[in-house]
CSV table of C-alpha atoms in Angstrom, one decimal:
chain,number,residue,atom,x,y,z
H,242,UNK,CA,111.0,-54.4,-89.4
H,243,UNK,CA,110.4,-57.8,-87.8
H,244,UNK,CA,110.3,-56.2,-84.4
H,245,UNK,CA,107.7,-53.7,-85.5
H,246,UNK,CA,105.5,-56.4,-86.9
H,247,UNK,CA,105.8,-58.4,-83.7
H,248,UNK,CA,104.9,-55.4,-81.5
H,249,UNK,CA,101.9,-54.6,-83.8
H,250,UNK,CA,100.6,-58.2,-83.6
H,251,UNK,CA,100.9,-58.2,-79.8
H,252,UNK,CA,99.2,-54.8,-79.6
H,253,UNK,CA,96.3,-56.1,-81.7
H,254,UNK,CA,96.0,-59.2,-79.7
H,255,UNK,CA,96.0,-57.2,-76.5
H,256,UNK,CA,93.2,-54.9,-77.8
H,257,UNK,CA,91.1,-57.9,-78.9
H,258,UNK,CA,91.6,-59.4,-75.4
H,259,UNK,CA,90.3,-56.2,-73.9
H,260,UNK,CA,87.3,-56.1,-76.2
H,261,UNK,CA,86.4,-59.7,-75.2
H,262,UNK,CA,87.0,-59.3,-71.5
H,263,UNK,CA,85.6,-55.9,-70.7
H,264,UNK,CA,82.2,-54.5,-71.5
H,265,UNK,CA,81.3,-50.9,-72.0
H,266,UNK,CA,80.5,-49.2,-68.7
H,267,UNK,CA,76.9,-48.4,-69.7
H,268,UNK,CA,76.3,-52.2,-69.8
H,269,UNK,CA,77.0,-52.4,-66.0
H,270,UNK,CA,74.7,-49.4,-65.3
H,271,UNK,CA,71.9,-51.2,-67.2
H,272,UNK,CA,72.6,-54.4,-65.3
H,273,UNK,CA,72.6,-52.6,-61.9
H,274,UNK,CA,69.3,-50.8,-62.8
H,275,UNK,CA,67.7,-54.1,-63.8
H,276,UNK,CA,68.9,-55.8,-60.5
H,277,UNK,CA,67.6,-52.9,-58.5
H,278,UNK,CA,64.2,-53.0,-60.3
H,279,UNK,CA,63.9,-56.8,-59.7
H,280,UNK,CA,64.8,-56.4,-56.0
H,281,UNK,CA,62.1,-53.7,-55.6
H,282,UNK,CA,59.6,-55.9,-57.3
H,283,UNK,CA,60.4,-58.9,-55.1
H,284,UNK,CA,60.2,-56.8,-51.9
H,285,UNK,CA,56.8,-55.4,-53.1
H,286,UNK,CA,55.4,-58.9,-53.7
H,287,UNK,CA,56.8,-60.1,-50.4
H,288,UNK,CA,55.2,-57.1,-48.6
H,289,UNK,CA,51.8,-57.9,-50.2
H,290,UNK,CA,52.0,-61.6,-49.1
H,291,UNK,CA,52.9,-60.6,-45.5
H,292,UNK,CA,50.1,-58.1,-45.4
H,293,UNK,CA,47.7,-60.8,-46.6
H,294,UNK,CA,48.9,-63.3,-44.0
H,295,UNK,CA,48.6,-60.6,-41.2
H,296,UNK,CA,45.1,-59.8,-42.5
H,297,UNK,CA,44.1,-63.5,-42.3
H,298,UNK,CA,45.6,-63.9,-38.9
H,299,UNK,CA,43.7,-60.9,-37.4
H,300,UNK,CA,40.3,-62.3,-38.5
């Protein structure tokens, strides 16, 4: 009986560890999408700045 309780406690501790350490996979998909969106936004802004500088240099 004592062995069963010990195994049960260790199993619960292990499951709690997993719950704290690992996040649901959809979280990573959302994070990747957000990073991709920010990267596109930054490249777009940089492209507009470069076009503006090139426009001013050609005048």
